[in-house]
Structures are given as structure tokens and as C-alpha cells.
Short mmCIF file of C-alpha atoms and ligand atoms in Angstrom, two decimals:
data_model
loop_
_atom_site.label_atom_id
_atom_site.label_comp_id
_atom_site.label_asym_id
_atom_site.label_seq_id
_atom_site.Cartn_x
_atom_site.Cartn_y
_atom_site.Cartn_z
CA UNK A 6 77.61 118.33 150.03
CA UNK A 7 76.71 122.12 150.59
CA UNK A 8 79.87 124.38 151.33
CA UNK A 9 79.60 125.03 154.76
CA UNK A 10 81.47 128.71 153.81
CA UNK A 11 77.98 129.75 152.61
CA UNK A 12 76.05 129.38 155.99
CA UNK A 13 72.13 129.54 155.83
CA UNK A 14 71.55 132.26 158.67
CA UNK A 15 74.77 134.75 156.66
CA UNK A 16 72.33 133.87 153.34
CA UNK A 17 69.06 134.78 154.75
CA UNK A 18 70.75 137.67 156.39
CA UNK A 19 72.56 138.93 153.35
CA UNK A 20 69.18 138.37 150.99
CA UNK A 21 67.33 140.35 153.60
CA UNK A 22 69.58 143.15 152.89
CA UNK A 23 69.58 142.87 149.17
CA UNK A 24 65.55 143.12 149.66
CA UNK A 25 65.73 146.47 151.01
CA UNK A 26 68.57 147.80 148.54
CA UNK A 27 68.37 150.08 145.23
CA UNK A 28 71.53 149.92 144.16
CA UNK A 29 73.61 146.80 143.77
CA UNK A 30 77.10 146.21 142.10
CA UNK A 31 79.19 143.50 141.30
CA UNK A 32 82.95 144.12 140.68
CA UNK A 33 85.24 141.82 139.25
CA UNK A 34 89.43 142.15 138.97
CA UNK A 35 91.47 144.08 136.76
CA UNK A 36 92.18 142.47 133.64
CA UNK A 37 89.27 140.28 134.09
CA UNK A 38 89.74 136.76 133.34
CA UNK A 39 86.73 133.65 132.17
CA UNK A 40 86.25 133.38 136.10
CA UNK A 41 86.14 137.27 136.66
CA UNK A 42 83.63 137.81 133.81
CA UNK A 43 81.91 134.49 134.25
CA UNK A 44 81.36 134.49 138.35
CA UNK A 45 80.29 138.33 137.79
CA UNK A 46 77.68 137.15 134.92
CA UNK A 47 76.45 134.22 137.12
CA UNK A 48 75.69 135.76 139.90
CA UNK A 49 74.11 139.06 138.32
CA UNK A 50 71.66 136.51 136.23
CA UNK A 51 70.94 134.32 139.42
CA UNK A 52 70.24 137.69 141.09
CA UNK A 53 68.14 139.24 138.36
CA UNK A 54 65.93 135.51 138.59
CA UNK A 55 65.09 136.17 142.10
CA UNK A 56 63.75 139.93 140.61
CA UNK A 57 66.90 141.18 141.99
CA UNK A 58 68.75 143.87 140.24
CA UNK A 59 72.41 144.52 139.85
CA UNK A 60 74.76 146.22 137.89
CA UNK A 61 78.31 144.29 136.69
CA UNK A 62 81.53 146.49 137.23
CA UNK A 63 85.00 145.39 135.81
CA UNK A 64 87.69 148.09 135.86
CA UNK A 65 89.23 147.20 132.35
CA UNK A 66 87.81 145.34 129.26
CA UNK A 67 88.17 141.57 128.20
CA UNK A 68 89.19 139.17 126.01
CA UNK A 69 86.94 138.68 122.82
CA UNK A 70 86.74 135.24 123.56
CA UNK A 71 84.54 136.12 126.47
CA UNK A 72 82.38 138.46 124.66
CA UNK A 73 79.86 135.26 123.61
CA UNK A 74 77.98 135.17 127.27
CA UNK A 75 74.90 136.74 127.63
CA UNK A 76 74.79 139.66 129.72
CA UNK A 77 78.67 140.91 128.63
CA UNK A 78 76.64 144.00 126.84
CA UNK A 79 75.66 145.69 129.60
CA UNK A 80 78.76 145.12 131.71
CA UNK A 81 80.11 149.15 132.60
CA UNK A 82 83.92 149.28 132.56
CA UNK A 83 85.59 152.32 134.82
CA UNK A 84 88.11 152.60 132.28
CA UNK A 85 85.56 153.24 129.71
CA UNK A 86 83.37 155.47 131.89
CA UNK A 87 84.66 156.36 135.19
CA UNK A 88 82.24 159.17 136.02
CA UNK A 89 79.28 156.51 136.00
CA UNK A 90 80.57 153.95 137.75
CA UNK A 91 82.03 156.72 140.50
CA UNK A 92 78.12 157.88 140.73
CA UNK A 93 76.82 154.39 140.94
CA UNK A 94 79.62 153.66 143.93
CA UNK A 95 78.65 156.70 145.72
CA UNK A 96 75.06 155.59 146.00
CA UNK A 97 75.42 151.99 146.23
CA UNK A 98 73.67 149.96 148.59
CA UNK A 99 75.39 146.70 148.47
CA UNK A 100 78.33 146.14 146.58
CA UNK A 101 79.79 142.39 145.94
CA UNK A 102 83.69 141.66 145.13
CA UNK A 103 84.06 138.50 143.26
CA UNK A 104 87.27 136.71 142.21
CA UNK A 105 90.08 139.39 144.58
CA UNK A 106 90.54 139.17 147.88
CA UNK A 107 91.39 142.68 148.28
CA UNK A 108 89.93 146.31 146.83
CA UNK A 109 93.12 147.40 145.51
CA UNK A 110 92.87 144.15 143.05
CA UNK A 111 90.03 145.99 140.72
CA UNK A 112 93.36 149.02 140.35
CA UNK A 113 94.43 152.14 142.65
CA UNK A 114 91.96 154.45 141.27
CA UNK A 115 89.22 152.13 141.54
CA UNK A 116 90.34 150.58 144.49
CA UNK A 117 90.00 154.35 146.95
CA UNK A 118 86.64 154.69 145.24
CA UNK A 119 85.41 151.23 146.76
CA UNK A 120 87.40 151.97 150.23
CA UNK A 121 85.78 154.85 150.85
CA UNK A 122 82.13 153.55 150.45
CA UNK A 123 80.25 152.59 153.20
CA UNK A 124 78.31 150.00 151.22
CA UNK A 125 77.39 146.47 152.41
CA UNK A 126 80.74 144.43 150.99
CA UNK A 127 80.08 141.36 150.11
CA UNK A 128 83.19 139.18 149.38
CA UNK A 129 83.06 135.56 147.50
CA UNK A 130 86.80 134.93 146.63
CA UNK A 131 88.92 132.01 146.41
CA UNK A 132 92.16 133.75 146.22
CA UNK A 133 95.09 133.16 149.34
CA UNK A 134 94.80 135.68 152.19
CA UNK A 135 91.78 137.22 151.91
CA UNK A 136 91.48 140.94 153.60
CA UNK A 137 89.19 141.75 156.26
CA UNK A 138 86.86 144.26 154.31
CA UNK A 139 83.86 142.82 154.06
CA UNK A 140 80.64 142.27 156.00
CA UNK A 141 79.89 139.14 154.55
CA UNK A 142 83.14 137.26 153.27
CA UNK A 143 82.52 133.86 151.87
CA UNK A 144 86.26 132.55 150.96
CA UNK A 145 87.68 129.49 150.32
CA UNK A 146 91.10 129.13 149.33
CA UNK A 147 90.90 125.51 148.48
CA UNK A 148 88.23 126.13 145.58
CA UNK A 149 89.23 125.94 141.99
CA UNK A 150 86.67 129.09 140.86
CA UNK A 151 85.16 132.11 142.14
CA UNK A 152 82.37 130.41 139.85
CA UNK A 153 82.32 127.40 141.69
CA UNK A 154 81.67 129.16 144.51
CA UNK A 155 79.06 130.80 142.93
CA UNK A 156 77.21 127.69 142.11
CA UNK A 157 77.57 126.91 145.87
CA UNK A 158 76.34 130.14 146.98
CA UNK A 159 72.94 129.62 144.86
CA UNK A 160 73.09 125.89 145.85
CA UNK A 161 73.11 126.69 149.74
CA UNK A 162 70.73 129.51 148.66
CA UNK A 163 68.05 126.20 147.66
CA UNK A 164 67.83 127.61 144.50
CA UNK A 165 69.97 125.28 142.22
CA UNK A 166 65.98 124.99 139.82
CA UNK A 167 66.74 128.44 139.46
CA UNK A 168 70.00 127.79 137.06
CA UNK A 169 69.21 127.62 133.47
CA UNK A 170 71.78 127.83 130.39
CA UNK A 171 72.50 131.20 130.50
CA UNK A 172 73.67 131.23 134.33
CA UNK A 173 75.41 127.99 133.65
CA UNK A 174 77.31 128.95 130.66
CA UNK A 175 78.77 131.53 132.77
CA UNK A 176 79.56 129.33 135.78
CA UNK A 177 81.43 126.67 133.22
CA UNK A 178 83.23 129.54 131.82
CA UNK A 179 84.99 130.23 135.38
CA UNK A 180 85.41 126.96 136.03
CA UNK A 181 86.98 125.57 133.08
CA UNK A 182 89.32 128.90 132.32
CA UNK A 183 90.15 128.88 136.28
CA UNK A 184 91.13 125.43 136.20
CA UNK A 185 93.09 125.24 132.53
CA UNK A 186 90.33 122.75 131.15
CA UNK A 187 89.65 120.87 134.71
CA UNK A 188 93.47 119.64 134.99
CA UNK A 189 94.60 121.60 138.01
CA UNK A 190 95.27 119.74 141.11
CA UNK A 191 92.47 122.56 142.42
CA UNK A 192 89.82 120.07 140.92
CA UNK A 193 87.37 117.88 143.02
CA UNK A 194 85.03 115.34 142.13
CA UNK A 195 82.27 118.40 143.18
CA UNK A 196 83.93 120.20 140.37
CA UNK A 197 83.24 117.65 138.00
CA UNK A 198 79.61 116.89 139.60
CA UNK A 199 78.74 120.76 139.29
CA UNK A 200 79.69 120.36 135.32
CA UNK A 201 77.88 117.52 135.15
CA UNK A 202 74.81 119.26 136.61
CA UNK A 203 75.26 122.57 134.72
CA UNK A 204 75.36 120.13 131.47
CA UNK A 205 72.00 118.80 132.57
CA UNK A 206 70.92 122.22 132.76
CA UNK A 207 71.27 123.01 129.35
CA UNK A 208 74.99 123.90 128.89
CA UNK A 209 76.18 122.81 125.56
CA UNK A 210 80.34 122.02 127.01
CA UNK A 211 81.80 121.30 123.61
CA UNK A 212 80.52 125.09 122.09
CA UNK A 213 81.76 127.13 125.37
CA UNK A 214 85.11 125.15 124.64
CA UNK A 215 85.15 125.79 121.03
CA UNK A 216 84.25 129.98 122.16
CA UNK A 217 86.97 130.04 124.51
CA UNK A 218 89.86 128.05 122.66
CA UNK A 219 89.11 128.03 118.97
CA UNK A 220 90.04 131.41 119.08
CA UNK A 221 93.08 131.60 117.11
CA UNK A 222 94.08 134.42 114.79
CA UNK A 223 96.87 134.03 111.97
CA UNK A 224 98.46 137.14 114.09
CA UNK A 225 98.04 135.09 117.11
CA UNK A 226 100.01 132.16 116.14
CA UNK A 227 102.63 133.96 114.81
CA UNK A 228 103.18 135.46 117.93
CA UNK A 229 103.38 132.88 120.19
CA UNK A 230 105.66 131.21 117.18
CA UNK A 231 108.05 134.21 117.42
CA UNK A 232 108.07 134.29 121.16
CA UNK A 233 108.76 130.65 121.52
CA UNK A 234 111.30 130.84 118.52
CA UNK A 235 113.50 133.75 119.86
CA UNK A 236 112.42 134.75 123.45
CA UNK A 237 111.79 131.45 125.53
CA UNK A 238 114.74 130.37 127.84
CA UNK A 239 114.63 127.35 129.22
CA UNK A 240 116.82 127.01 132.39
CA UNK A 241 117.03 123.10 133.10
CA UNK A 242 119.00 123.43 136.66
CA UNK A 243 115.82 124.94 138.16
CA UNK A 244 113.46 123.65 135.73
CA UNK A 245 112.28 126.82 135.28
CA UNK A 246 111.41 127.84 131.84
CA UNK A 247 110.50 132.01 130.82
CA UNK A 248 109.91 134.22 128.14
CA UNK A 249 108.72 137.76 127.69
CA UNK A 250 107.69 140.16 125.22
CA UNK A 251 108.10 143.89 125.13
CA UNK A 252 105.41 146.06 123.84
CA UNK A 253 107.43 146.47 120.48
CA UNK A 254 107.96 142.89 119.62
CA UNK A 255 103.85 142.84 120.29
CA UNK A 256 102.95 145.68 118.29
CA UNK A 257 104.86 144.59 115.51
CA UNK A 258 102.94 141.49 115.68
CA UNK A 259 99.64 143.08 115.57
CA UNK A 260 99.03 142.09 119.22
CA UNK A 261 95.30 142.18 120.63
CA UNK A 262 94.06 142.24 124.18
CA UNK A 263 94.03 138.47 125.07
CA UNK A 264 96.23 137.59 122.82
CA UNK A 265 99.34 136.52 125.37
CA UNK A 266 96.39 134.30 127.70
CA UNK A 267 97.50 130.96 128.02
CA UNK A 268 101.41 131.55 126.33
CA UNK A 269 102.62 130.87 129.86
CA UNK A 270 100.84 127.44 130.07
CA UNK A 271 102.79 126.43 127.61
CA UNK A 272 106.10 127.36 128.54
CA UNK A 273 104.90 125.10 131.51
CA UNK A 274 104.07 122.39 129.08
CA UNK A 275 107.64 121.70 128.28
CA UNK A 276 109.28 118.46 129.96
CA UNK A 277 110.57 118.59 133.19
CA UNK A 278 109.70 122.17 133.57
CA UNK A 279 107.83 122.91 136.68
CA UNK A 280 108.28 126.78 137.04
CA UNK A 281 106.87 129.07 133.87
CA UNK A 282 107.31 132.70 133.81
CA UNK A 283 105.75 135.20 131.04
CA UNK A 284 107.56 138.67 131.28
CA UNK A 285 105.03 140.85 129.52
CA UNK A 286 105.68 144.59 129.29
CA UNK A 287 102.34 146.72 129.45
CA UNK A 288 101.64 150.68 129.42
CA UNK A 289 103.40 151.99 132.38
CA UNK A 290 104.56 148.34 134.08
CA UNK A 291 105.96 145.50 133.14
CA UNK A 292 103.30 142.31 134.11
CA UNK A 293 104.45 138.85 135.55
CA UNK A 294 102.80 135.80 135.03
CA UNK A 295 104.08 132.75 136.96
CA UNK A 296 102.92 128.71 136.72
CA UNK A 297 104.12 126.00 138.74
CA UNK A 298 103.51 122.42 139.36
CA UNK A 299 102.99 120.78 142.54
CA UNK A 300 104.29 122.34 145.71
CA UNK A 301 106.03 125.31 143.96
CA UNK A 302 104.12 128.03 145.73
CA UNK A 303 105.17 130.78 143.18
CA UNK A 304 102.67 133.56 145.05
CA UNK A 305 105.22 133.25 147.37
CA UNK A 306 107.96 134.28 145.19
CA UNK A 307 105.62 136.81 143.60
CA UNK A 308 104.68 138.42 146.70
CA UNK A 309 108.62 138.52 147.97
CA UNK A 310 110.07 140.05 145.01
CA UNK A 311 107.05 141.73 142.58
CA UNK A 312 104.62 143.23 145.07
CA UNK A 313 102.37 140.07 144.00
CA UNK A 314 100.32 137.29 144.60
CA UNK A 315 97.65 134.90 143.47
CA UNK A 316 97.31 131.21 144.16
CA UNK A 317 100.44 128.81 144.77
CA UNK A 318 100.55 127.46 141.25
CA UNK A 319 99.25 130.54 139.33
CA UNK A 320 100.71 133.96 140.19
CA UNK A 321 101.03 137.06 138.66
CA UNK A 322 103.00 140.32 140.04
CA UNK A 323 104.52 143.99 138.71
CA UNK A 324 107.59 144.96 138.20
CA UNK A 325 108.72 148.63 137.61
CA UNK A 326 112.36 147.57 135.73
CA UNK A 327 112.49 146.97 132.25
CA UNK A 328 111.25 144.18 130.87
CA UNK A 329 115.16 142.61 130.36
CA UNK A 330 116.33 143.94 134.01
CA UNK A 331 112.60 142.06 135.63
CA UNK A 332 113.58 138.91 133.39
CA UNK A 333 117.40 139.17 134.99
CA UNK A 334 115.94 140.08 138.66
CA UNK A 335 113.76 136.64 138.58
CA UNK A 336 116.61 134.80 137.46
CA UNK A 337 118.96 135.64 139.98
CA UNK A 338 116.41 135.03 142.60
CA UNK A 339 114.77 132.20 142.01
CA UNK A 340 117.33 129.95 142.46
CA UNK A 341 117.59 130.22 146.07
CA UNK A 342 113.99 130.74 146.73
CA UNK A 343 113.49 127.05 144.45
CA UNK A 344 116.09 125.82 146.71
CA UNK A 345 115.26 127.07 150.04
CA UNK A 346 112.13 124.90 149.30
CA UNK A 347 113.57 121.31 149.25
CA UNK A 348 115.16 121.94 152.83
P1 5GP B 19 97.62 135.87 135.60
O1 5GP B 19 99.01 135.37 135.47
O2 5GP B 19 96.66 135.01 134.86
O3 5GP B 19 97.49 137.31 135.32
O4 5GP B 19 97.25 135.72 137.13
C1 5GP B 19 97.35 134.51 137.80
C2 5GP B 19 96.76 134.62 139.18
O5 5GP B 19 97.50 135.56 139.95
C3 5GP B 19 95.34 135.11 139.21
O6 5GP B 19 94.66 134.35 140.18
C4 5GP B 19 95.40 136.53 139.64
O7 5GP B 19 94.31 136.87 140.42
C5 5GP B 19 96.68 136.60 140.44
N1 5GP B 19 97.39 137.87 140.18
C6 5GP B 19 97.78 138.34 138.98
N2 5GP B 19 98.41 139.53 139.10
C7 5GP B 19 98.41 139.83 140.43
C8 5GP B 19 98.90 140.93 141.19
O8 5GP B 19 99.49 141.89 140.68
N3 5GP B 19 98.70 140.86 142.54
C9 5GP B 19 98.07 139.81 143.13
N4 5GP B 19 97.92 139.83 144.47
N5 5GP B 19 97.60 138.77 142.44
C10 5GP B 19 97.75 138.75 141.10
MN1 MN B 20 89.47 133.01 139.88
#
């Protein structure tokens, strides 16, 4: 069944505008994710089939593991060259915002630059909440991936011949690192009849899982073996497990950029737990990752207490205390915000 989010008459209207536009970017979230890099890919291939050009914009770079899927060359990052991407913004025609649900999600800097444009804004999001920026916003919060909904957007679009391995790679990429290997609750049976019909378009599963998850370093294991060994707490009252790292205890492990992706999951793995937390301290901020199970919404908490947000079982947030002081700030507030919950 087509998603009735992606309406014919918005399609033919937004295509019509891409026909008469030069410039064209696609912008994906800071600290870009599979989904972020993956959705952004997608859609930039499925546009460049239709002899549509576009340019892919993500704020900050990614994880090596991503690096495989075609098209991740000629990705611009502001961070990397800001002047660029500031000249391409200024003269942009259309410009679409995949994966965030509001500007100020691809960072502050960033965030003005794409304010102040009066480009077309095209929004296809799957986040909570979504802001009212956009001319054309196709949301839906009940979706596992902005990739799915990518899929769906060139499925509505009648143009599902159009995907061939390379678009698909990228739309299993979002899907299976948005949906921890297709065990979320987010899952449908239309997930799992969109990876059976990307498969059947030439995706090869078992090598993007063996890209994305074979991925292990020495350094990386020893890391998440020294974080688990000395810095996981496990708090059985509120079945809340957390652990944190400061930037020493990663330098002195060698620590590279993707290196901490997925160390919440597992604190979430443990029995009984149903609320993870990774304390991570970064630059200028200390980052917050949260997991929960079931009805847990931990945006919620995020939102309350860390200027955060995100979806109710996977949540991140900022905190400007150390990393100790954010680690002893969640645990004296959690409780009551786990308990208010059961009333
Ligand atoms: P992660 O823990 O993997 O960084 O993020 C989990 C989810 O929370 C993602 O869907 C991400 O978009 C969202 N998220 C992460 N950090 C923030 C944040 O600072 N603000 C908001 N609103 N959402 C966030
Ligand atoms: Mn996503």
C-alpha cells in the first residue's frame, strides 16, 4: 500500500518545481547516522536517474563504516568547507531536509544559514514533532527510516523500475541501522516487503551487513571492554543501566569517530534493563544517548531535562555539566520521571 503522506498532486507539484530549478541540496543531521547518509544517498541517486541534479550536504563527517556506498565521495561537509556550502545555500533553488524535523538539527551555524534562505524546503522526516518550515513536509512519525520513506516517496512517485543496487544499498543502509537490524517495535511487515524488494533489486543484504557491523578494530573492542569493565552502572530499581566516557578515557584508547555507535545498545542488552544511557563527553558538550524498551518514551525525558529529543525509544540530548555531574543529574531524575509513568 502507497503512503498516503506522499500524495500524487504534492509529487507532481514538487517535481514541477525541481524541473525548473538549478540548484538543489539535500541536507542530512549532524553527526549523520546509516539513515542520514543512506536516505541523503537514495534520494540524490533516484534524483540524478530522473536527470535531476543535486548536491548532498551533511554538516559533520561519518562513520567509516558508511564510507562503502556509492556516491559518499562527493558528499560536501560544512565543517570541512563552510564557505561552499554557504555559496551553494545562498543560491539554492530547492533545498530538501531528510532525517530532522527541525533546521537547528544539521547545528546552530548551519542551522541560521538554512533559516534565512528562501529556498523551496522540502521536509521527509520521521522524527516526533516535526516543525512547520517547510513547503512540502512529508512526515511520519510512525516510520522506522527516513529511508523507508524514501522508498515510499519514489514508490508513490511510480518509479519503483527506477531503483537499482546502488539506490537500494543506500535505502537498506537506513533501514537496517535505523531499526538496529529490523528488531525495533518501529518495524512493519512493509519494512520487511521493501527489503525484500530492494533484495530483488540487486542488493546483496549479507555484504551491507558485513560493511556496517564487521567493523571492529582491536582499539575498538578494547574500548567498549574498558567501558563495560569500569564505567557501566547498572541500577536494578529502575532498570536503568548507564555508562559514559570522558574524552580522556577515549583518547587513551585511541578512540575514532564511530567508534562509541551501538555501545548504548548494549547496555540495553542486559536483562531486565529497559532504560540505557551512554554519557559521552565531546569537544565543547557532553552528548546523551538514551534507549528504552516498550513504552519508555525517553525523548520525553530528554527533552525535559537535556534540551533533547528524538524518537520514544531512541533519544539523544546535551548537557553543558561535566560528564560525572550529567551522569549524577540523570540519576536523580529519572526515578520520578520512570515512576510518574506507571500512574
Ligand atoms: P543517538 O543517540 O543515536 O545520537 O540519537 C538517537 C536519536 O535521537 C536520533 O533519532 C537522533 O535524531 C535523536 N537525537 C540525538 N541527539 C539529539 C538532540 O540533541 N536533539 C534532538 N531533538 N534529537 C536528538
Ligand atoms: Mn532516522
Amino acid at each position: 500500500m502507497l503512503n498516503p503522506i506522499f500524495e500524487k498532486s504534492k509529487l507532481d507539484e514538487l517535481f514541477q518545481v525541481l524541473s525548473e530549478s538549478k540548484t538543489i541540496l539535500i541536507f542530512g543531521h549532524k553527526n549523520p547516522d546509516g539513515d542520514s547518509i543512506g536516505s541523503t544517498l537514495a534520494l540524490y541517486h533516484y534524483l540524478g536517474s530522473k536527470g535531476i541534479n543535486s548536491q548532498v550536504i551533511q554538516p559533520d563527517g561519518f562513520p567509516n563504516f558508511l564510507k562503502w556506498m556509492e556516491g559518499t565521495d562527493s558528499i560536501l561537509l560544512f565543517e570541512k568547507q563552510p564557505e561552499e556550502v554557504t555559496e551553494l545555500i545562498k543560491k539554492a533553488d530547492v533545498i530538501f531536509n531528510l532525517d530532522y524535523n527541525e533546521q537547528s538539527r544539521v547545528g546552530k551555524e548551519l542551522g541560521e544559514l538554512l533559516q534565512q534562505s528562501d529556498a523551496v524546503k522540502v521536509m521527509i522526516d520521521h522524527h516526533q514533532q516535526p516543525d512547520d518550515f517547510a513547503q512540502f513536509t512529508f512526515s511520519d512519525t510512525t516510520s522506522c527510516s527516513t529511508a523507508q520513506l524514501v522508498y515510499e516517496f519514489i514508490e508513490s512517485n511510480g518509479d519503483l523500475p527506477l531503483i537499482n543496487e546502488t539506490i537500494g544499498n543506500c535505502i537498506y543502509t537506513g533501514i537496517l541501522t535505523d531499526t538496529g537490524s529490523f528488531r525495533f517495535p518501529s518495524v512493519t511487515p512493509k519494512t520487511h516487503l521493501i527489503a525484500a524488494d530492494l533484495i530483488s533489486r540487486g542488493v546483496v543484504h549479507s555484504r551491507i551487513h558485513e560493511e556496517i557491523y564487521d567493523i571492529n578494530t582491536p582499539e575498538r573492542l578494547k574500548l567498549l571492554g574498558y567501558t563495560l569493565n569500569n564505567k557501566l552502572e547498572v541500577l536494578p530499581e529502575i532498570n536503568t543501566a548507564i555508562i559514559s566516557l570522558t574524552m580522556k578515557e577515549m583518547q587513551d584508547h585511541k578512540t575514532q569517530k564511530g567508534y562509541t555507535e551501538g555501545f548504548v545498545n548494549t547496555a540495553l542488552s542486559i536483562l531486565g534493563v529497559t532504560t540505557a544511557v551512554f554519557v559521552k563527553e565531546d569537544k565543547h558538550i557532553v552528548k546523551i544517548s538514551f534507549r528504552s524498551k516498550g513504552d519508555i518514551p525517553v525523548n520525553e525525558f530528554s527533552k525535559l531535562h537535556f534540551g533533547g529529543g528524538g524518537h520514544i525509544n531512541a533519544a539523544g540530548g546535551a548537557s553543558k555539566l561535566s560528564v560525572q555531574e550529567t551522569v549524577d543529574k540523570i540519576k536523580k531524575e529519572l526515578p520520578s520521571f520512570l515512576a510518574q509513568l506507571t500512574k
